[in-house]
Coordinates of C-alpha atoms and ligand atoms in Angstrom, one line a residue:
M238 CA -7.6 115.1 -137.3
H239 CA -4.4 112.7 -139.0
Y240 CA -1.6 111.9 -137.2
D241 CA 0.9 109.1 -137.6
I242 CA 1.0 107.4 -134.1
V243 CA -1.2 107.8 -132.0
V244 CA -1.3 106.2 -128.1
V245 CA -4.6 106.3 -126.4
G246 CA -4.2 106.3 -123.2
G247 CA -1.3 108.5 -121.0
G248 CA 0.3 105.8 -117.8
A249 CA 2.4 104.1 -117.3
G250 CA 3.5 102.7 -120.3
G251 CA 1.4 104.7 -122.8
L252 CA 3.2 108.4 -121.5
E253 CA 6.5 106.8 -122.0
L254 CA 5.8 105.3 -125.1
A255 CA 4.4 108.7 -126.4
A256 CA 7.5 110.5 -124.9
R257 CA 10.2 108.4 -126.7
L258 CA 9.1 108.9 -130.1
G259 CA 8.7 112.6 -129.9
R260 CA 12.0 112.9 -128.3
K261 CA 12.9 110.6 -131.1
L262 CA 11.2 112.7 -133.9
G263 CA 12.3 116.0 -132.2
R264 CA 10.6 119.4 -131.7
R265 CA 10.3 119.6 -136.2
D266 CA 8.6 116.1 -136.4
G267 CA 7.0 114.8 -133.1
P268 CA 4.0 117.1 -132.3
S269 CA 2.5 117.2 -136.3
S270 CA 2.9 113.6 -135.5
V271 CA 2.4 111.1 -132.5
L272 CA -0.4 112.2 -130.6
L273 CA -1.1 110.3 -126.6
I274 CA -4.9 110.9 -126.1
D275 CA -5.8 110.5 -121.7
R276 CA -8.8 111.2 -120.1
S277 CA -7.3 112.9 -117.5
V278 CA -5.6 116.3 -117.8
F279 CA -2.5 115.4 -115.6
H280 CA -0.1 112.4 -115.4
I281 CA 0.6 110.1 -111.5
W282 CA 2.2 107.6 -111.9
K283 CA -0.2 104.3 -110.4
P284 CA 2.0 103.2 -108.1
T285 CA 2.1 105.8 -106.2
L286 CA -1.7 105.5 -105.5
H287 CA -1.6 103.9 -102.5
E288 CA 0.6 107.2 -101.1
V289 CA -2.0 109.3 -101.9
A290 CA -5.0 107.6 -100.1
A291 CA -2.3 107.2 -97.2
G292 CA -1.9 110.8 -97.5
T293 CA 1.6 110.3 -97.4
L294 CA 1.9 111.8 -101.6
D295 CA 0.2 114.4 -102.3
A296 CA -1.5 113.7 -105.8
H297 CA -1.1 117.6 -107.1
Q298 CA 2.4 118.2 -105.9
E299 CA 3.0 114.6 -107.9
G300 CA 1.0 114.8 -111.0
L301 CA 2.4 116.3 -113.9
S302 CA 0.3 118.2 -116.4
Y303 CA -0.2 116.4 -120.0
M304 CA 0.7 119.9 -121.0
I305 CA 3.7 120.0 -120.0
L306 CA 4.6 117.1 -121.0
A307 CA 3.9 117.2 -124.7
R308 CA 6.0 120.5 -125.0
R309 CA 8.4 119.1 -122.9
N310 CA 9.0 115.7 -125.1
H311 CA 8.2 117.1 -128.7
F312 CA 4.3 114.9 -129.0
S313 CA 1.2 116.4 -129.5
Y314 CA -1.7 115.5 -126.5
S315 CA -5.6 115.8 -126.3
P316 CA -7.8 115.1 -123.5
G317 CA -10.2 112.9 -124.1
E318 CA -12.0 109.1 -123.7
I319 CA -12.3 106.9 -126.7
I320 CA -15.7 105.8 -126.9
G321 CA -15.4 104.2 -130.9
L322 CA -13.4 102.3 -132.4
D323 CA -13.5 101.7 -136.6
P324 CA -10.3 99.7 -136.8
Q325 CA -10.7 99.5 -140.4
A326 CA -10.7 102.6 -141.2
K327 CA -8.2 103.3 -138.7
R328 CA -10.2 105.9 -136.9
I329 CA -11.0 106.8 -133.2
T330 CA -14.6 108.5 -131.3
L331 CA -13.7 110.4 -128.2
G332 CA -16.3 111.1 -126.3
E333 CA -17.8 114.5 -125.6
M334 CA -16.5 116.3 -122.5
R335 CA -18.0 118.4 -120.4
D336 CA -17.7 120.7 -117.4
E337 CA -18.8 119.9 -113.4
T338 CA -21.8 122.5 -114.3
G339 CA -23.0 120.1 -117.2
H340 CA -21.5 122.3 -120.4
Q341 CA -19.8 121.0 -122.8
V342 CA -16.3 122.1 -123.2
V343 CA -15.2 119.7 -126.2
P344 CA -17.5 118.2 -128.3
E345 CA -17.4 114.5 -129.8
R346 CA -14.1 113.9 -132.2
T347 CA -12.9 111.3 -134.6
I348 CA -9.4 110.9 -135.3
S349 CA -7.2 109.1 -138.2
Y350 CA -4.6 107.0 -137.2
T351 CA -1.8 105.6 -139.4
H352 CA -0.8 103.5 -136.6
A353 CA -2.4 103.8 -133.0
V354 CA -1.3 101.8 -129.4
L355 CA -4.2 101.3 -127.1
A356 CA -2.7 101.8 -123.7
L357 CA -5.3 102.1 -121.7
G358 CA -4.6 100.0 -118.4
S359 CA -7.4 98.5 -116.2
G360 CA -9.4 98.9 -112.8
S361 CA -10.9 96.9 -110.0
N362 CA -11.8 93.4 -110.5
F363 CA -14.8 92.5 -107.8
F364 CA -15.7 88.9 -108.8
G365 CA -19.6 89.0 -108.8
T366 CA -18.9 90.2 -105.0
P367 CA -22.5 91.4 -103.6
G368 CA -22.3 95.4 -102.1
A369 CA -17.7 95.1 -103.4
A370 CA -18.6 98.2 -105.9
E371 CA -20.9 99.9 -103.9
H372 CA -19.1 99.4 -100.8
A373 CA -15.2 99.7 -101.3
Y374 CA -12.9 102.0 -101.8
V375 CA -10.8 100.9 -105.0
L376 CA -7.7 102.4 -106.1
E377 CA -7.9 103.1 -109.6
R378 CA -7.2 106.4 -110.5
A379 CA -5.7 109.6 -108.4
S380 CA -9.8 111.2 -108.0
D381 CA -10.5 107.4 -106.0
A382 CA -7.6 107.5 -103.9
E383 CA -7.7 110.7 -103.0
R384 CA -12.0 110.6 -101.7
F385 CA -10.3 107.5 -100.5
Q386 CA -7.8 109.7 -98.5
R387 CA -10.7 112.6 -97.6
H388 CA -13.0 109.8 -95.9
L389 CA -9.6 108.6 -94.3
L390 CA -8.9 112.0 -92.5
A391 CA -12.8 112.8 -91.0
A392 CA -12.4 109.3 -90.2
F393 CA -8.9 109.5 -87.6
T394 CA -10.3 113.3 -86.8
R395 CA -13.6 111.0 -85.9
A396 CA -11.5 108.1 -83.9
A397 CA -9.3 111.0 -82.3
F398 CA -12.7 112.2 -80.6
A399 CA -15.3 109.8 -80.1
E400 CA -15.2 107.5 -76.7
H401 CA -14.1 104.1 -77.7
R402 CA -10.4 105.8 -79.7
S403 CA -10.5 103.6 -82.3
L404 CA -10.5 102.8 -86.6
G405 CA -11.2 99.8 -87.9
I406 CA -10.3 98.9 -91.8
A407 CA -10.7 96.6 -93.5
I408 CA -8.6 95.8 -96.9
V409 CA -9.5 93.5 -98.9
G410 CA -7.0 91.6 -101.7
A411 CA -2.9 91.0 -99.9
G412 CA -1.1 91.6 -103.4
A413 CA 1.0 94.1 -104.2
T414 CA -1.9 96.9 -103.3
G415 CA -3.0 95.4 -100.5
V416 CA 0.0 94.9 -98.5
E417 CA 1.8 98.6 -99.2
L418 CA -1.7 99.5 -98.3
S419 CA -2.2 98.9 -95.0
A420 CA 2.0 99.7 -93.9
E421 CA 1.3 103.3 -95.9
L422 CA -2.1 103.6 -93.5
L423 CA -0.3 102.3 -90.4
E424 CA 2.7 105.3 -91.2
A425 CA 0.5 107.9 -91.7
H426 CA -1.4 106.7 -87.6
A427 CA 2.2 107.2 -86.1
L428 CA 2.9 110.5 -88.0
L429 CA -0.6 111.3 -87.5
Q430 CA -0.4 110.7 -83.4
E431 CA 2.6 113.1 -83.2
G432 CA 0.7 115.6 -83.7
F433 CA -1.5 114.5 -81.4
R434 CA -2.4 114.8 -77.5
A435 CA -1.8 111.6 -75.7
D436 CA -5.9 112.1 -74.8
Q437 CA -6.6 111.8 -78.2
R438 CA -4.2 109.4 -79.5
F439 CA -6.8 106.6 -81.2
R440 CA -6.1 102.6 -82.1
L441 CA -5.9 101.6 -85.9
D442 CA -6.5 98.5 -86.2
I443 CA -6.0 96.8 -89.4
T444 CA -7.1 93.8 -90.8
L445 CA -6.2 92.3 -94.4
V446 CA -8.3 89.3 -95.8
E447 CA -6.9 86.9 -98.1
A448 CA -8.8 84.2 -100.5
A449 CA -4.9 82.6 -101.3
P450 CA -3.2 80.3 -99.0
R451 CA -0.8 83.3 -98.0
I452 CA -0.4 87.3 -99.5
L453 CA 1.3 88.4 -101.8
A454 CA 0.4 85.1 -103.6
G455 CA 2.0 85.7 -106.9
L456 CA 5.8 86.1 -105.6
P457 CA 8.3 83.9 -103.8
E458 CA 7.1 82.5 -100.5
K459 CA 10.1 84.7 -98.7
I460 CA 9.1 87.3 -100.0
S461 CA 5.6 86.4 -98.4
A462 CA 6.2 85.2 -95.1
Q463 CA 8.8 88.5 -94.9
A464 CA 5.9 90.9 -95.5
Q465 CA 3.6 89.0 -92.8
L466 CA 5.7 88.7 -90.1
A467 CA 6.7 92.3 -91.2
L468 CA 2.5 93.6 -90.9
E469 CA 2.5 91.5 -88.5
R470 CA 4.8 93.4 -85.6
K471 CA 2.6 96.5 -86.5
N472 CA -0.6 94.7 -85.4
V473 CA -1.9 93.9 -88.6
R474 CA -4.3 91.2 -89.1
V475 CA -3.7 88.8 -90.9
L476 CA -6.1 86.9 -92.6
T477 CA -4.9 84.1 -95.6
A478 CA -7.7 81.5 -96.8
T479 CA -10.7 83.5 -96.1
P480 CA -12.4 84.6 -99.2
V481 CA -15.2 87.4 -98.6
T482 CA -18.9 86.6 -99.9
E483 CA -20.4 90.2 -99.0
V484 CA -18.8 93.7 -98.4
R485 CA -21.3 95.4 -96.7
A486 CA -21.8 99.0 -95.3
D487 CA -20.1 98.2 -92.0
A488 CA -18.8 94.8 -92.3
L489 CA -17.0 92.1 -95.0
V490 CA -19.0 88.8 -95.0
T491 CA -16.7 85.7 -95.0
A492 CA -16.6 81.7 -94.3
Q493 CA -15.2 82.4 -90.9
G494 CA -17.6 85.1 -89.9
E495 CA -18.0 88.9 -90.3
I496 CA -15.5 91.5 -90.5
A497 CA -16.6 95.2 -88.7
A498 CA -14.6 98.0 -90.3
D499 CA -14.9 101.3 -90.2
L500 CA -13.7 102.4 -93.8
I501 CA -13.9 99.0 -96.2
V502 CA -10.7 99.2 -99.7
W503 CA -10.8 96.7 -102.7
A504 CA -7.6 95.8 -104.0
A505 CA -8.7 91.8 -105.1
G506 CA -7.5 91.8 -108.3
I507 CA -8.0 93.6 -111.9
K508 CA -9.7 93.8 -115.2
A509 CA -10.0 96.6 -118.2
A510 CA -12.4 98.1 -118.9
D511 CA -16.2 96.3 -120.0
A512 CA -15.8 99.5 -123.0
N513 CA -12.8 97.3 -124.0
T514 CA -15.4 94.2 -125.1
R515 CA -17.3 97.2 -127.7
L516 CA -14.0 98.5 -129.9
G517 CA -14.3 95.4 -132.2
L518 CA -11.4 93.5 -131.0
S519 CA -11.1 90.3 -129.8
V520 CA -10.6 90.0 -126.2
N521 CA -9.6 87.8 -122.8
R522 CA -12.4 87.4 -119.8
A523 CA -10.6 89.8 -118.0
N524 CA -11.3 92.5 -120.9
Q525 CA -7.8 92.4 -122.2
F526 CA -6.8 93.2 -126.1
V527 CA -5.8 89.8 -126.8
V528 CA -2.1 90.7 -128.8
D529 CA 0.9 88.4 -130.0
D530 CA 4.1 88.9 -129.0
H531 CA 5.0 91.4 -131.9
L532 CA 1.7 93.5 -129.0
R533 CA -0.5 93.6 -132.2
T534 CA -4.3 93.1 -131.7
G535 CA -6.1 91.4 -134.8
A536 CA -6.7 94.7 -136.6
P537 CA -4.4 96.1 -139.3
D538 CA -1.7 98.8 -137.7
L539 CA -3.2 98.8 -134.1
Y540 CA -0.9 97.8 -130.9
A541 CA -2.3 97.5 -127.6
L542 CA 0.5 97.0 -124.2
G543 CA 0.4 97.4 -120.8
D544 CA -2.1 96.4 -118.4
C545 CA -4.7 96.6 -121.3
A546 CA -3.2 93.7 -122.6
A547 CA -3.4 89.7 -123.5
C548 CA 0.6 89.3 -124.6
P549 CA 1.6 85.7 -123.9
W550 CA 4.5 84.9 -122.1
G551 CA 5.6 80.9 -122.4
E552 CA 1.3 79.4 -120.6
K553 CA 1.8 82.6 -119.1
L554 CA 0.7 86.1 -120.0
V555 CA 3.1 89.1 -118.9
P556 CA 1.7 90.3 -115.5
A557 CA 0.0 93.6 -115.4
R558 CA 3.0 95.9 -113.9
A559 CA 4.4 98.8 -114.6
Q560 CA 7.9 97.1 -115.3
A561 CA 6.3 95.2 -117.8
A562 CA 4.0 98.5 -119.6
H563 CA 8.0 100.2 -119.7
Q564 CA 9.4 97.5 -121.5
Q565 CA 6.5 97.3 -123.9
A566 CA 6.9 100.9 -124.6
S567 CA 10.5 100.6 -124.7
Y568 CA 9.7 97.8 -127.6
L569 CA 6.6 99.7 -129.5
A570 CA 8.2 102.8 -130.0
K571 CA 11.7 99.9 -132.2
V572 CA 8.9 99.0 -133.6
L573 CA 7.2 102.4 -134.4
L574 CA 10.2 104.6 -134.9
A575 CA 11.3 101.9 -137.5
R576 CA 7.7 101.2 -139.8
R577 CA 7.8 105.2 -140.1
R578 CA 11.1 104.8 -141.7
E579 CA 10.7 101.7 -143.7
R580 CA 12.3 99.7 -141.7
S581 CA 12.0 95.8 -140.9
H582 CA 11.4 95.1 -137.1
D583 CA 10.8 91.4 -136.6
A584 CA 11.7 90.5 -132.6
P585 CA 9.3 89.5 -130.6
F586 CA 8.4 91.4 -127.5
V587 CA 9.7 89.4 -125.1
Y588 CA 8.4 90.3 -121.5
R589 CA 11.8 89.9 -118.9
D590 CA 11.2 89.9 -115.2
F591 CA 13.7 91.7 -112.8
G592 CA 11.6 90.5 -109.8
S593 CA 9.5 92.3 -107.5
L594 CA 9.7 95.0 -104.6
V595 CA 7.0 95.8 -102.2
S596 CA 7.3 98.7 -99.7
L597 CA 6.6 97.9 -96.2
G598 CA 6.9 102.2 -94.9
E599 CA 9.2 104.0 -95.2
N600 CA 12.2 103.1 -94.4
R601 CA 11.7 99.0 -95.5
G602 CA 10.9 97.1 -98.6
V603 CA 10.9 93.7 -99.6
G604 CA 11.8 92.1 -102.3
S605 CA 13.4 89.0 -104.9
L606 CA 15.9 90.3 -107.8
M607 CA 16.4 87.7 -110.8
G608 CA 19.9 87.2 -112.0
G609 CA 20.4 87.7 -115.7
L610 CA 19.3 85.1 -117.6
G611 CA 16.4 84.4 -114.7
G612 CA 19.6 83.4 -113.5
P613 CA 19.7 83.3 -109.6
N614 CA 17.0 84.8 -107.5
F615 CA 18.5 87.7 -104.4
F616 CA 16.3 87.8 -102.2
V617 CA 16.7 91.7 -100.7
E618 CA 14.8 93.5 -97.6
G619 CA 15.1 96.4 -95.8
L620 CA 16.6 100.0 -96.3
I621 CA 18.6 99.4 -99.9
A622 CA 14.6 96.9 -101.1
K623 CA 12.9 100.4 -100.3
W624 CA 15.5 102.3 -102.4
M625 CA 15.0 99.9 -104.7
Y626 CA 11.5 100.8 -104.8
M627 CA 11.7 103.9 -104.8
S628 CA 14.3 104.0 -107.4
L629 CA 11.8 103.1 -110.1
H630 CA 10.1 105.9 -110.1
L631 CA 12.2 107.3 -110.8
N632 CA 12.9 105.6 -113.8
H633 CA 9.9 106.4 -114.9
H634 CA 11.0 110.7 -114.0
R635 CA 13.5 109.9 -115.9
A636 CA 11.3 108.4 -118.9
I637 CA 9.7 111.7 -118.7
L638 CA 11.7 113.9 -117.6
G639 CA 14.3 113.7 -118.4
T640 CA 17.9 112.8 -116.0
G641 CA 18.2 116.7 -114.8
N642 CA 14.5 117.3 -114.3
T643 CA 14.2 114.0 -112.2
L644 CA 17.0 115.2 -110.4
V645 CA 15.3 118.9 -109.3
L646 CA 12.2 117.2 -109.0
A647 CA 13.2 114.5 -106.9
L648 CA 15.1 117.4 -104.7
A649 CA 12.4 120.4 -104.4
R650 CA 9.8 117.4 -103.0
L651 CA 12.3 116.1 -100.3
L652 CA 12.4 119.8 -99.8
Q653 CA 8.9 120.4 -99.7
R654 CA 8.8 117.6 -97.5
R655 CA 10.6 119.1 -94.6
V656 CA 8.4 122.6 -94.6
S657 CA 5.2 120.6 -94.9
G658 CA 5.5 117.6 -93.2
R659 CA 4.6 114.0 -94.7
L660 CA 1.3 113.8 -94.2
K661 CA -1.0 115.4 -96.0
L662 CA -3.6 116.8 -93.6
H663 CA -6.0 119.1 -95.6
Ligands
LIG732 C1 -2.0 100.9 -105.5 C2 -0.9 99.7 -106.9 C3 0.3 100.0 -106.5 C4 1.7 99.5 -107.8 N1 2.3 98.9 -107.8 C5 3.3 98.5 -108.5 C6 4.4 98.7 -108.1 O1 5.2 99.0 -107.3 N2 5.5 97.1 -109.2 C7 4.4 97.5 -110.1 O2 5.4 97.0 -111.7 N3 3.3 98.1 -111.0 C8 2.6 98.7 -109.0 N4 1.4 98.4 -110.3 C9 0.4 98.2 -111.1 C10 0.8 99.0 -112.2 O3 0.7 100.7 -111.3 C11 0.0 98.7 -113.2 O4 0.5 98.3 -113.5 C12 0.4 99.9 -114.4 O5 0.0 101.5 -114.7 C13 0.0 100.1 -116.0 O6 -0.1 100.4 -116.8 P1 -0.3 100.9 -118.2 O7 0.2 102.0 -118.6 O8 -0.6 100.1 -118.9 O9 -2.1 101.3 -117.3 P2 -2.5 102.9 -116.4 O10 -0.5 102.9 -115.9 O11 -3.0 102.4 -115.5 O12 -2.8 104.1 -117.4 C14 -3.8 104.2 -117.8 C15 -4.2 105.0 -118.5 O13 -5.1 105.4 -119.9 C16 -6.1 105.9 -119.3 N5 -7.9 106.0 -119.7 C17 -8.0 104.8 -119.0 N6 -9.3 104.6 -119.7 C18 -9.2 105.5 -121.3 C19 -10.1 105.6 -122.1 N7 -11.3 105.1 -122.3 N8 -9.7 107.1 -122.7 C20 -8.9 107.1 -122.4 N9 -8.0 107.0 -121.8 C21 -8.3 106.5 -121.0 C22 -5.9 106.6 -118.0 O14 -6.5 107.5 -117.4 C23 -4.3 106.5 -117.5 O15 -4.6 107.7 -118.4 C24 0.5 98.8 -108.6 C25 -0.9 99.2 -108.9 C26 -1.6 99.9 -107.9 C27 -2.8 100.6 -108.1

């Protein structure tokens, strides 16, 4: 099987890229020219996983089938997990797929390409902390978030019927994921309590543990301070400058002592897959493919984007964010279309930081917006920040569904929530 353009990984960046290319090439040329491969059969925008984990978003309502997205956007889709790459022969090997009973669904396959893009995203970085992989929940895939949500629901029920009437959750890492998850869990708890009798209500104790001196360490100090204040006002215990040295089944061990918890979530950093080191490409310590400022790996006609790519940005690397994956997808769409038409596209990729927004629950957000050319930094908070945060999600849907379908979907979900409630309890 041969395709002109193969995109491996249909996440925030890869799916937008395949959709842009497919729509540009149209119904006639798109499906025979562009192939998207993903190990999953449905797409969910990763920045919503903390909502899936808290039960305030249903992954199966939110998820969009790749097969349908492919048809709408005129590209081809194949399920599969990349297990091998021959960069010189330009061939990708996909592993065999089996069902739950162990029966083979699809055998191992090889696909050849003229141009390929790796958009494999990233997973968790445990920094070698003993017990973290065994005992902590992570939010890498929709299935991780759903697993946590099932266990959270059981823990909620247990707490409602227990004598001590309390539930302790410890979150390691106070970056955007840890902070947003804390806020969403508070929201889920508040919604749940509304449905309980007074004698079933229980206390939720969230402890957010961060090794750095402040939460949201990568964002401006004003945002950290506002977010910490908002969380502490809702009784979240925020511990900064507290490195976790061990994770046990029921506690975190830190230099300052042990923190008991019923559930532990690890959100302390990202690292790309170990399997990336076996693809014959140059990778950095975080297993990201090293690319130049044109997103080229060292191999012929092979690019990488998003979290799995180490792309230079001045002295630093482009941050692992959805907005970076989105910008890189737009850039590569132009490059690949130009190459298809045998035109040159020499301009390098330039990352533009438009600022950062953090959700602090249903009606609250906080963030900073960068002015033109990195100019003045505007601080936003409250409902406006929350709406702007939500508009990023809508923008992603617009890129893969078009404006009309995005509006219909947003309205349908609003109505669904009105009828079924905001919290998923089954
Ligand atoms: C809870 C949470 C909240 C976040 N909030 C924000 C936010 O507010 N703003 C922001 O900018 N960023 C946020 N991020 C980060 C953002 O989600 C990522 O930076 C972004 O999704 C990266 O896009 P990507 O395309 O590189 O990878 P992903 O979106 O992770 O997609 C990778 C895709 O590759 C597929 N894949 C992986 N390995 C293989 C394989 N071997 N073979 C085939 N397919 C494979 C996966 O199934 C997936 O579909 C958040 C992340 C999390 C977890």
